[in-house]
XYZ file of C-alpha atoms in Angstrom:
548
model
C 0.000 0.000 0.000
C 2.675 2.010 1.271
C 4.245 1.753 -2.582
C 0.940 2.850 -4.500
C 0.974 5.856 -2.245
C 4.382 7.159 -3.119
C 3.665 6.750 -6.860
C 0.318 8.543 -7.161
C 1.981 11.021 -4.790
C 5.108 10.837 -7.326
C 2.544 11.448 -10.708
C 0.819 14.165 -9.069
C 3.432 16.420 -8.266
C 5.078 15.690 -11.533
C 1.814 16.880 -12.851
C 1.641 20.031 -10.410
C 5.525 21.119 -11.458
C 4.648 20.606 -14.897
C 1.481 22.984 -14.492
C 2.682 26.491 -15.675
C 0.440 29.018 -12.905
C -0.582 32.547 -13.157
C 2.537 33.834 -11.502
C 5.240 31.701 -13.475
C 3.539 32.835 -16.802
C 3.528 36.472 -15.865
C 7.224 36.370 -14.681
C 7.999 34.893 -17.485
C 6.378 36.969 -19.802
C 7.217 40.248 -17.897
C 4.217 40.426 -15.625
C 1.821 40.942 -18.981
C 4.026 43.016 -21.482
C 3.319 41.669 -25.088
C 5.109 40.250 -26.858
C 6.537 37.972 -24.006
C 8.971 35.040 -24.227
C 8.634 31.990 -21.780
C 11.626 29.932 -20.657
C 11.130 27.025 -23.256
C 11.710 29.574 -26.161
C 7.549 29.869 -26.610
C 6.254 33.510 -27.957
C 2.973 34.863 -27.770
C 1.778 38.063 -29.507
C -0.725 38.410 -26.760
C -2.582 37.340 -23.815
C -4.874 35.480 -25.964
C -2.101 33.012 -27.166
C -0.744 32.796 -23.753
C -4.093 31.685 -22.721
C -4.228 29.252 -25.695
C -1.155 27.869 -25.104
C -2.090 27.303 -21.421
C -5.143 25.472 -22.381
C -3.299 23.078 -24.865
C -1.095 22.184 -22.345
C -3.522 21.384 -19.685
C -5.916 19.418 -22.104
C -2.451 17.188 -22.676
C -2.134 16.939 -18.913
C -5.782 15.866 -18.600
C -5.597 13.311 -21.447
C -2.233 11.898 -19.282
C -4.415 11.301 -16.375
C -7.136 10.006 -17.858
C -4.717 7.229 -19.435
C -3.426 6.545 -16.100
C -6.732 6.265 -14.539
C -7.571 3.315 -17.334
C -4.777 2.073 -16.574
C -5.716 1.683 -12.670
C -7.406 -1.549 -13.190
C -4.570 -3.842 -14.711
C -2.189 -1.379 -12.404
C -2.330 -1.701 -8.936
C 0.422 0.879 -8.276
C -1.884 3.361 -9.672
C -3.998 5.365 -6.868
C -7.293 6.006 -8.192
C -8.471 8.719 -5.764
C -5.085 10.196 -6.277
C -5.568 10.636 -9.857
C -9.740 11.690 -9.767
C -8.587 14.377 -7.313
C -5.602 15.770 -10.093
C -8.243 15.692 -12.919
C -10.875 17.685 -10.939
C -7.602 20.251 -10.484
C -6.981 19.812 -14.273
C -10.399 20.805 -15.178
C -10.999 23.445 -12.966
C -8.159 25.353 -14.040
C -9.329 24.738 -17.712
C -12.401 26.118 -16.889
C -10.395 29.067 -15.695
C -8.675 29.513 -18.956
C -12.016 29.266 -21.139
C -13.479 32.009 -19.023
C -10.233 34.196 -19.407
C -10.290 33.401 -22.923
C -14.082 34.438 -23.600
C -13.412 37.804 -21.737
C -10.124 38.477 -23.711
C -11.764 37.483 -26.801
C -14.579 39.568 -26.022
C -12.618 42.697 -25.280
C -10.565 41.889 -28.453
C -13.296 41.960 -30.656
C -14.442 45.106 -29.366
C -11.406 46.534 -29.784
C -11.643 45.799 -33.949
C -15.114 46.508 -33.951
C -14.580 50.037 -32.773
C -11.211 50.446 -34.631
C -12.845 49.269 -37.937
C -15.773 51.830 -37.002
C -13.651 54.620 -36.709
C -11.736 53.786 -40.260
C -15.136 53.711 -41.633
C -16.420 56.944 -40.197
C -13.013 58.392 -41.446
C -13.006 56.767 -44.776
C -16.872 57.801 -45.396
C -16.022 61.608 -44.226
C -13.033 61.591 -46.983
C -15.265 60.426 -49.791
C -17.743 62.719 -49.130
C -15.184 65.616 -49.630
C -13.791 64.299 -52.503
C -17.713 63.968 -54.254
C -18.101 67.524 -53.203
C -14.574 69.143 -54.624
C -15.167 66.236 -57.684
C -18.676 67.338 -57.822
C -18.057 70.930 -58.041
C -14.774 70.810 -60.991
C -17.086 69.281 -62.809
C -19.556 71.670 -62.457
C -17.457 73.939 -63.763
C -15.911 71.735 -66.355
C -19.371 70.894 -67.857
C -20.040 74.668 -67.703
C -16.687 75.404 -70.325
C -17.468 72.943 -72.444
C -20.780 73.722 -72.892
C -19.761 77.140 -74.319
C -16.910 75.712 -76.242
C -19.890 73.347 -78.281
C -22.268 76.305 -78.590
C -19.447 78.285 -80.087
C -18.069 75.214 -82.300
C -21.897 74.213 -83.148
C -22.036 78.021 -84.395
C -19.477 77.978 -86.522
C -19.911 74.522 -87.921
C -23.519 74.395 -89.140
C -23.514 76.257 -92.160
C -20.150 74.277 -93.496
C -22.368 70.734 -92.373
C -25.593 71.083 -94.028
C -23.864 71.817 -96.977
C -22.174 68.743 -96.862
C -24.821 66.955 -95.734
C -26.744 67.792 -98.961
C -23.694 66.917 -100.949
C -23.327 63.345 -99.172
C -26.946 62.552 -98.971
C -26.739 62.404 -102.841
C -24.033 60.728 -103.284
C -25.472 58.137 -101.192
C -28.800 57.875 -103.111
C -26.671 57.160 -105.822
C -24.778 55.015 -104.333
C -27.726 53.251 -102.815
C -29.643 52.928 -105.911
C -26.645 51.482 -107.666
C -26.306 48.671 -104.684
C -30.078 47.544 -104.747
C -30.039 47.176 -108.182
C -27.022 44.899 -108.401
C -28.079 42.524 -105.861
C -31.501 42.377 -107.043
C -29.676 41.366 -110.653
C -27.380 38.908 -108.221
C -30.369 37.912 -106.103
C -32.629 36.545 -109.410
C -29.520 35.115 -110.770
C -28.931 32.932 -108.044
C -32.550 31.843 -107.437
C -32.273 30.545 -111.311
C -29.678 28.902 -110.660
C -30.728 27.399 -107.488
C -33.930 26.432 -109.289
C -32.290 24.892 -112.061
C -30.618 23.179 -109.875
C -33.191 21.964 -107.233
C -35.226 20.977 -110.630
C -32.717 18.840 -112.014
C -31.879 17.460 -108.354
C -35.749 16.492 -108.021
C -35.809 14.996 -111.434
C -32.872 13.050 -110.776
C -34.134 11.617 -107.657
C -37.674 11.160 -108.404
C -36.298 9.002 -111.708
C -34.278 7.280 -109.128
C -36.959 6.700 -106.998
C -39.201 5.047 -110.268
C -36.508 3.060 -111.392
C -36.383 1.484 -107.569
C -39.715 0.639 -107.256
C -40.050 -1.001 -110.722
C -37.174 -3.746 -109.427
C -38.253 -6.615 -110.405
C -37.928 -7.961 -106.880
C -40.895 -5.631 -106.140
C -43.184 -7.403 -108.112
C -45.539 -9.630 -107.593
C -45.739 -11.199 -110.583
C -42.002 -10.338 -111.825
C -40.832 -13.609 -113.081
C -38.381 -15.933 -111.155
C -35.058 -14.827 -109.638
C -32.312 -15.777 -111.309
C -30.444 -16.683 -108.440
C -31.547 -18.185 -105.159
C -29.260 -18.282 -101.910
C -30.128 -20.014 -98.515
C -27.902 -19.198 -95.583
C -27.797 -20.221 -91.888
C -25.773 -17.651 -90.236
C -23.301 -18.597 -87.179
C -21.476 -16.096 -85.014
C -18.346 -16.835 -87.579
C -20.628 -15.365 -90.270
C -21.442 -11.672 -88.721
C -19.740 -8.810 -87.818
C -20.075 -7.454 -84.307
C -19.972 -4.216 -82.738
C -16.671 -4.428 -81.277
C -15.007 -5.234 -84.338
C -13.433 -3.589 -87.239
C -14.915 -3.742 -90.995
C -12.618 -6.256 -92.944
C -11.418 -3.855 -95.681
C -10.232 -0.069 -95.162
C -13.131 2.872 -95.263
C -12.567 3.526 -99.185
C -10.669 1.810 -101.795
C -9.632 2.287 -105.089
C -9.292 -1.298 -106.582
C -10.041 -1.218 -110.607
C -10.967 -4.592 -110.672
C -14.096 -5.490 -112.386
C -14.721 -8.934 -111.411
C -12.656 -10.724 -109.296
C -12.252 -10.391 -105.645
C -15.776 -8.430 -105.842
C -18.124 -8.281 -102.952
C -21.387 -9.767 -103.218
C -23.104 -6.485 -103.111
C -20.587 -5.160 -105.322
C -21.603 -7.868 -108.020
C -25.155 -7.177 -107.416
C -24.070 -3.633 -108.472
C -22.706 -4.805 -111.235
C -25.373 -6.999 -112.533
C -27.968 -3.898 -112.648
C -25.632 -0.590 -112.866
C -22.576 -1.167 -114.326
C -18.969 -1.833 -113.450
C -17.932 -0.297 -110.024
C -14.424 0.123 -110.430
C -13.308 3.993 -109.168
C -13.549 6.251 -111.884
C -16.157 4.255 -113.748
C -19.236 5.880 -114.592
C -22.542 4.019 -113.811
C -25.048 3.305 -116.164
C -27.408 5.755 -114.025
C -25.049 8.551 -114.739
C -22.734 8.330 -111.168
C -19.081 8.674 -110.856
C -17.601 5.950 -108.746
C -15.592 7.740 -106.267
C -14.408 5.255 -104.095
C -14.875 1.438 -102.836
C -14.795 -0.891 -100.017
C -16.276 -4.215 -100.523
C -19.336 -2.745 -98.443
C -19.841 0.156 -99.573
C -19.649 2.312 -102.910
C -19.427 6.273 -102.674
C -20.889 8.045 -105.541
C -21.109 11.594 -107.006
C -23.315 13.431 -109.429
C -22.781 17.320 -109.877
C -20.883 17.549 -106.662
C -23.118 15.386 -104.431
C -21.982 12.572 -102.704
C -24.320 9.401 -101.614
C -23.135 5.921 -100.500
C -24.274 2.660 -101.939
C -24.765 0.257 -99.256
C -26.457 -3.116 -98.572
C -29.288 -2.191 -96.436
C -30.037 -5.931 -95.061
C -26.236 -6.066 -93.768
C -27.881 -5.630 -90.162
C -30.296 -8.779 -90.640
C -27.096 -10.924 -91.031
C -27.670 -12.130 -86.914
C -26.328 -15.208 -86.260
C -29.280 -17.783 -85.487
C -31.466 -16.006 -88.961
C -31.795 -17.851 -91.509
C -31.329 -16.001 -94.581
C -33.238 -16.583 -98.232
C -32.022 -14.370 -100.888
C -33.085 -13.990 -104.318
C -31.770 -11.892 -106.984
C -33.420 -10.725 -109.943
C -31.620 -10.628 -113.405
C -31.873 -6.540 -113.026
C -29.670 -6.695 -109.638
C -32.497 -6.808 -107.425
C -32.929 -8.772 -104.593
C -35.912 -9.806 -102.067
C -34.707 -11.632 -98.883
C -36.755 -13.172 -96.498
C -35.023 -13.711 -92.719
C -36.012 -16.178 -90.310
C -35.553 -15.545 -86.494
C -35.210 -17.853 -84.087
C -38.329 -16.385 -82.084
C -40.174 -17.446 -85.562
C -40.734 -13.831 -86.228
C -40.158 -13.458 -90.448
C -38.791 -10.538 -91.916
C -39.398 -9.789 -95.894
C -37.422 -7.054 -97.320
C -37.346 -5.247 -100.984
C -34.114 -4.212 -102.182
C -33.088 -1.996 -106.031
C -29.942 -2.459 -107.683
C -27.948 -0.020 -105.643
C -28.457 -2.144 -102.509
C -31.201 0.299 -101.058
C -34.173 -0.824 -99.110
C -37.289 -0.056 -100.555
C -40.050 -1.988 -98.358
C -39.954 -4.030 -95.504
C -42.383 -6.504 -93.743
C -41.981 -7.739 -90.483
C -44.036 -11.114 -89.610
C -44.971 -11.484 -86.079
C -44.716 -15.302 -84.882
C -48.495 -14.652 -83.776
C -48.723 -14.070 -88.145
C -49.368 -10.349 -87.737
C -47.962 -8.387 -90.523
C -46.737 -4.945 -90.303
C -45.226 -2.909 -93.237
C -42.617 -0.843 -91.602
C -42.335 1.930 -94.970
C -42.835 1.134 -98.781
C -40.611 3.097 -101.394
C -42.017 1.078 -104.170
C -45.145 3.376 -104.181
C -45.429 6.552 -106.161
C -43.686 9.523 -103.908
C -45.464 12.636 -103.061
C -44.075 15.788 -104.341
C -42.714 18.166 -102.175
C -41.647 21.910 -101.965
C -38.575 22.262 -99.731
C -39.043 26.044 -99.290
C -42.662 25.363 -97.491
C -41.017 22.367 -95.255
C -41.068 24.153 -91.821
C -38.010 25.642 -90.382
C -37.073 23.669 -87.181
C -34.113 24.875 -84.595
C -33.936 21.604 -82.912
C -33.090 21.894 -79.088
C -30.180 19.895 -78.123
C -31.045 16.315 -76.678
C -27.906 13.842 -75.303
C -29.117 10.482 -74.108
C -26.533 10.638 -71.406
C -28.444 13.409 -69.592
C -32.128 11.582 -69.495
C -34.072 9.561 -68.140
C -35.880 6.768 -70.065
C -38.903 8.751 -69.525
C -37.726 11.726 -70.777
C -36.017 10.066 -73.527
C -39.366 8.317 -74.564
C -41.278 11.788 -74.705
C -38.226 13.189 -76.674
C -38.468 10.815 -79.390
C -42.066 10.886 -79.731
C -42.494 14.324 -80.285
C -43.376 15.661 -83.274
C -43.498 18.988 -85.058
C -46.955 20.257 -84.634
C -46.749 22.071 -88.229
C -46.604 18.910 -89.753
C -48.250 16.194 -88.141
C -50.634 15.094 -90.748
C -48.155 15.063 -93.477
C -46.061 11.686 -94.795
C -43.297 11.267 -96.691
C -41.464 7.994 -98.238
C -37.587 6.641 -96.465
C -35.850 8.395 -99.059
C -37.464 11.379 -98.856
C -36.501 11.120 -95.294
C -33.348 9.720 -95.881
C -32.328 12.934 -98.284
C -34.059 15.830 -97.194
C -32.846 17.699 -94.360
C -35.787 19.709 -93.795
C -37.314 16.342 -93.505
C -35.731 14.424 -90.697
C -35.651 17.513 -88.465
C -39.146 17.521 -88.419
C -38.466 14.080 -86.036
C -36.155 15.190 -82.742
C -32.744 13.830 -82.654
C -31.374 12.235 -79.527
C -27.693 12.659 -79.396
C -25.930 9.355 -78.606
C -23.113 11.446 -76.940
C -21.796 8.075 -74.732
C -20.284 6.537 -78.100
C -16.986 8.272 -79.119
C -15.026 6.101 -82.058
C -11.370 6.502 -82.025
C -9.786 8.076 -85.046
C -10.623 6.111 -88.335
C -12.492 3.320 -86.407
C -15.655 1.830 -87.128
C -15.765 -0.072 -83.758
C -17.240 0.798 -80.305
C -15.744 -0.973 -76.858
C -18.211 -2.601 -74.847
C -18.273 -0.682 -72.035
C -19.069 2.158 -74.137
C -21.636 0.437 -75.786
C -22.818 -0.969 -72.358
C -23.357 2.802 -71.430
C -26.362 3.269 -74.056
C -28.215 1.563 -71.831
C -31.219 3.886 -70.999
C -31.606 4.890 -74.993
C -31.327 0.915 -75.574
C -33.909 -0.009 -73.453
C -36.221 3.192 -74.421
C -35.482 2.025 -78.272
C -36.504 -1.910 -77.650
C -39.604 -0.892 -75.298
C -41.237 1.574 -77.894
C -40.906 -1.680 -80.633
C -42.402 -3.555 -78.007
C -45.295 -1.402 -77.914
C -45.765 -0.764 -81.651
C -44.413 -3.221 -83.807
C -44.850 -0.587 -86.701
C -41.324 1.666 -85.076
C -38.740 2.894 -87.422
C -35.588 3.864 -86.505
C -33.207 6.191 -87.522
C -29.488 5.900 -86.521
C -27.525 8.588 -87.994
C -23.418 9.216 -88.251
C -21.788 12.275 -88.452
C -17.878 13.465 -88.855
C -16.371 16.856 -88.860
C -14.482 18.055 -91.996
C -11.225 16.854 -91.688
C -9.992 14.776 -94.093
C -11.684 13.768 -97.522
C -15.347 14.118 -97.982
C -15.731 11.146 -99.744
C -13.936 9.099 -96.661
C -15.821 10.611 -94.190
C -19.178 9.726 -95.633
C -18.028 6.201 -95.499
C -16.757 6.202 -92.220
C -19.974 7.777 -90.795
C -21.871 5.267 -92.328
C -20.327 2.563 -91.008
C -20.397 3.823 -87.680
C -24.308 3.954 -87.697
C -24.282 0.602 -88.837
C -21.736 -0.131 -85.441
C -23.961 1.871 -83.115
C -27.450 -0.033 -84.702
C -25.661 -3.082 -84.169
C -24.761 -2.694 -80.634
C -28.516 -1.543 -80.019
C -29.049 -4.910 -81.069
C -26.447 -7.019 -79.302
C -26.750 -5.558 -75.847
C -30.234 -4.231 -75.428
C -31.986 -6.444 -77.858
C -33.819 -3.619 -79.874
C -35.206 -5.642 -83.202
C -32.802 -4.772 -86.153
C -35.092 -4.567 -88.731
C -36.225 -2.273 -87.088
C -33.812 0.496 -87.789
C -32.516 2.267 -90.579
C -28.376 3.264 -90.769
C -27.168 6.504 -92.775
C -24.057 8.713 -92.723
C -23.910 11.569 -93.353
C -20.146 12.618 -93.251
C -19.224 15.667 -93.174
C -22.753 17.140 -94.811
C -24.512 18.873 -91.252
C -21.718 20.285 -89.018
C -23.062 20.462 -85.645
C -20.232 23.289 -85.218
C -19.877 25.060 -88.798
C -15.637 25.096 -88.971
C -13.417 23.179 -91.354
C -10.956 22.532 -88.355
C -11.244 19.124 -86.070
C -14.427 19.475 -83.405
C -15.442 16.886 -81.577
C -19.093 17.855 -81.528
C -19.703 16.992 -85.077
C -18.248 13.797 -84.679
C -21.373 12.716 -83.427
C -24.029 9.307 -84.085
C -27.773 10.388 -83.600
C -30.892 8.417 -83.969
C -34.478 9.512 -84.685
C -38.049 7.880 -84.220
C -39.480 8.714 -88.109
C -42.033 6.187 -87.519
C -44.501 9.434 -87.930
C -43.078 10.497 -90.612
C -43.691 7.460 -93.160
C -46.372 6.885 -95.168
C-alpha cells in the first residue's frame, strides 16, 4: 500500500511542477508586457495566445491522467483517488482559462469593432469631400465645355448642311446602284438554285421510279435468277466491337474478281464499279470498299450500301433472291419465328420491308415502291432543334423526346428516301444525341463498355418496338471536316451501322427495325473546317410518324 501511495503522490506532483500558474507565466512573460517570451523559447503576440497555449497544455495533462486512470485496473500501483482528485484540479483550471479566454476574446473583438468603425467613419467623411470638390470641378468643367460646343456648333452648321446635302446624294446614288445589283445577283442565283433543285428532283424522283419497278418488287415479276439459302453462325457476322474487314474507301479497278457480293449485285444492274467508272445511271464511282460504294453526281456525294447487312444475326436464316436486273428480295427467319421480308433496287437500297410477327401479324414498316409525293422544300417548316444527349435523361424523358413531333406537320407523310435525303425532312423528327459513343480516329468499332453505357436509350429504343411493332428507326453518323469528304461519308456510315448493331447485341432492340445513314461531313453540328469533336457525333431519330 505504502508503494501505491508514493507513486500517485510521485505522478501528481510531476503533474503540479509541470502545471505552468498565473505567476510563473507572468514572470515569465514580464508580468503581462506583449510580446513575451517563456523559458522554453515559446512567444505569444498576446494574452490570448498565452491563454491558448495554457489550455493546450492542460488538455495534454488531462488526457495523461485520464490514461493513467484506465490504466488503474490492470495497475495496482496506480492510486485512483489520487488521480480523480488531479483531474478535478486539471479541469478546474481549464475552466479558468475558457473564461479568461471568452473575456479576452470579447474585449478583443471590441477593440476591432470600434477600430474598424472609426476607419469607416473616417473613410466615409473623406469620400464625401472628394464627391463635393469632384462634384463641383465638374460643375465647372461641364459649364466650359458647354460654351466651347455652342461656339463650335455656331461655326460649324452652315459648313455641315452643306455637306450633308452633298453626301446625302451621293449616297442615293450610291444606294440605288447597290439595290439594283443585288436584285440582278439575287434573281440570278434563285435561277440557278432552281435549275438546280429541278434537275436534283428529277434526278431523284427518276431514281426513286426506277427502284420501285425492281423486279424484286413485283408480284408477278418472273423468277429470280439466283436463289441463296444461308444459316448464319457467329463466324458469319460482324459485331460491334469489331473492325470492318477492308479499309473505309478503296480504289481497286478490278471489275470482277475479288468483288463483294453487293458489289456484283451492283454490277449486274448498274454497271462496273471500279473507281472512276461511270454508272449506267449517270454516277461517278468515287471510291470502294467491298461494303460500300461512294458516288457523285454534280458535286453530291451518296453511299451505296447493302441495307439488309444488319439482318445478317447469327441464329437467322437467310433466303435471298436476286433478280436478273440486280435486285434482290430476302426473307429472314428468327429464331423467335418472327419473319422478316425485305425489298431491295440495284444499288443495294431498301425499298419496303415486312416484319411477320410469330403470332402471323404483318406490319409494313415503310414502302418506297409506291409513287412519292411531291414536295416543296421552301414550305417544309423551319425547325431549330433543341439539343437532346441520351446521357443526360431519363428513359422517360427520352421516350417523350423521341415521340415528339413537329406540330406544323403532323398530318403530313413522306417515303424513307425522302426522309433519308431531305434535311428539312428528318428535323421535323427530334434527334437524340448518342453522346456516350466516341469512335477513335478512323475506327468503325465501339468498346463494350461504351456500348454498355447506351443503356437507358437501348432499353427506351426496344420498349417503344415492343409497344408498336410498326417503329422505325433512324441511326444517324456524323464526322467533322477533316480529311476527304468522300472518306468521311463512309466512315460515318459505317459507324451507324456499329452503333445499330450494338442496339441490337446488348439491349436487344429488333434490327429490322432500324434504318443506318451517314452523313459525313454534310450537317456540321459546329460550322468550322478545323477538327471538333461535336460533329463527330451518331444520332438516332423515331421517323415512324413520318412514313407513309
Amino acid at each position: 500500500m505504502s508503494y501505491i501511495l508514493k507513486t500517485t503522490t510521485g505522478l501528481g506532483l510531476a503533474l503540479m511542477i509541470s502545471l505552468p500558474t498565473g505567476s510563473f507565466a507572468q514572470q515569465a512573460c514580464g508580468n503581462g508586457a506583449f510580446p513575451c517570451k517563456l523559458a522554453d523559447g515559446s512567444v505569444f503576440q498576446n494574452r490570448i495566445q498565452l491563454l491558448e497555449f495554457r489550455q493546450e497544455r492542460q488538455t495534454g495533462f488531462l488526457n495523461e491522467v485520464d490514461r493513467k486512470i484506465q490504466q488503474s485496473d490492470k495497475d495496482v500501483s496506480l492510486n485512483v483517488g489520487a488521480l480523480q482528485e488531479e483531474r478535478n484540479k486539471i479541469l478546474a483550471t481549464l475552466s479558468q482559462i475558457e473564461t479568461a479566454l471568452k473575456r479576452e476574446r470579447a474585449a478583443a473583438q471590441g477593440d476591432k469593432d470600434k477600430a474598424a468603425a472609426q476607419k469607416q467613419a473616417q473613410s466615409q467623411k473623406a469620400q464625401g469631400e472628394k464627391k463635393a470638390q469632384k462634384a463641383e470641378g465638374e460643375k465647372q468643367a461641364q459649364a466650359q465645355k458647354a460654351e466651347r460646343e455652342k461656339q463650335a456648333r455656331a461655326a460649324e452648321r452652315a459648313a455641315e448642311k452643306e455637306k450633308q446635302r452633298a453626301k446625302q446624294q451621293a449616297d442615293r446614288q450610291a444606294i440605288a446602284k447597290r439595290e439594283a445589283d443585288e436584285r440582278a445577283e439575287a434573281q440570278a442565283a434563285a435561277e440557278r438554285q432552281a435549275i438546280k433543285e429541278q434537275k436534283r428532283a428529277e434526278w431523284q424522283a427518276e431514281q426513286a421510279r426506277q427502284r420501285a419497278q425492281a423486279q424484286a418488287a413485283q408480284g408477278s415479276g418472273g423468277d429470280a435468277v439466283s436463289t441463296e439459302i444461308e444459316s448464319l453462325t457467329d463466324k458469319d457476322v460482324r459485331k460491334s466491337d469489331q473492325e470492318f474487314e477492308t479499309a473505309v474507301t478503296g480504289t481497286s479497278e478490278d471489275s470482277g474478281g475479288g468483288m463483294s457480293k453487293f458489289e456484283k449485285a451492283i454490277l449486274l444492274g448498274l454497271g462496273a464499279v471500279a473507281v472512276g467508272k461511270i454508272l449506267d445511271n449517270g454516277d461517278e464511282v468515287k471510291s470502294r470498299s467491298g461494303d460500300r460504294v461512294v458516288v457523285e453526281r454534280e458535286g453530291e456525294l451518296r453511299v451505296l450500301k447493302d441495307d439488309d447487312a444488319l439482318l445478317r444475326r447469327a441464329g437467322n436464316e437467310v433466303r435471298t433472291e436476286t433478280f436478273d436486273d440486280g435486285s434482290t428480295r430476302t426473307t429472314v427467319n428468327k429464331e423467335d419465328g418472327t419473319r422478316i421480308v425485305t425489298i431491295r433496287s440495284v444499288d443495294g437500297t431498301v425499298l419496303r420491308r415486312l416484319r411477320v410477327l410469330p403470332d402471323g401479324s404483318e406490319y409494313v414498316l415503310f414502302d418506297d415502291t409506291r409513287e412519292e409525293r411531291k414536295i416543296v422544300a421552301s414550305k417544309l417548316p423551319d425547325i431549330v432543334a433543341a439539343e437532346q444527349r441520351a446521357g443526360v435523361k431519363g428513359e422517360a424523358e427520352l421516350r417523350a423526346a423521341l415521340e415528339a413531333q413537329a406540330a406544323a406537320d403532323r398530318g403530313q407523310t413522306f417515303s424513307l428516301r425522302q426522309v433519308r435525303d431531305i434535311a428539312q425532312v428528318r428535323a421535323i423528327a427530334p434527334e437524340i444525341e448518342l453522346d456516350a459513343v466516341r469512335f477513335a480516329t478512323g475506327s468503325a468499332a465501339i468498346a463494350p463498355e461504351q456500348a454498355r453505357s447506351l443503356a437507358r436509350i437501348g432499353n427506351t429504343l426496344r420498349d417503344m418496338v415492343a409497344n408498336d411493332p410498326r417503329t422505325v428507326l433512324l441511326i444517324e453518323g456524323h464526322t467533322d471536316a477533316v480529311g476527304d469528304a468522300t472518306y468521311n461519308l463512309a466512315l460515318s456510315d459505317r459507324r451507324a451501322e456499329t452503333v445499330a448493331l450494338a442496339l441490337t447485341e446488348y439491349f436487344d432492340v429488333p434490327e429490322e427495325n432500324m434504318i443506318v445513314q451517314g452523313y459525313g461531313e454534310s450537317q456540321l453540328k459546329v460550322p468550322t473546317l478545323n477538327a471538333e469533336q461535336l460533329n463527330r457525333r451518331a444520332v438516332v431519330r423515331n421517323i415512324t410518324a413520318l412514313l407513309r
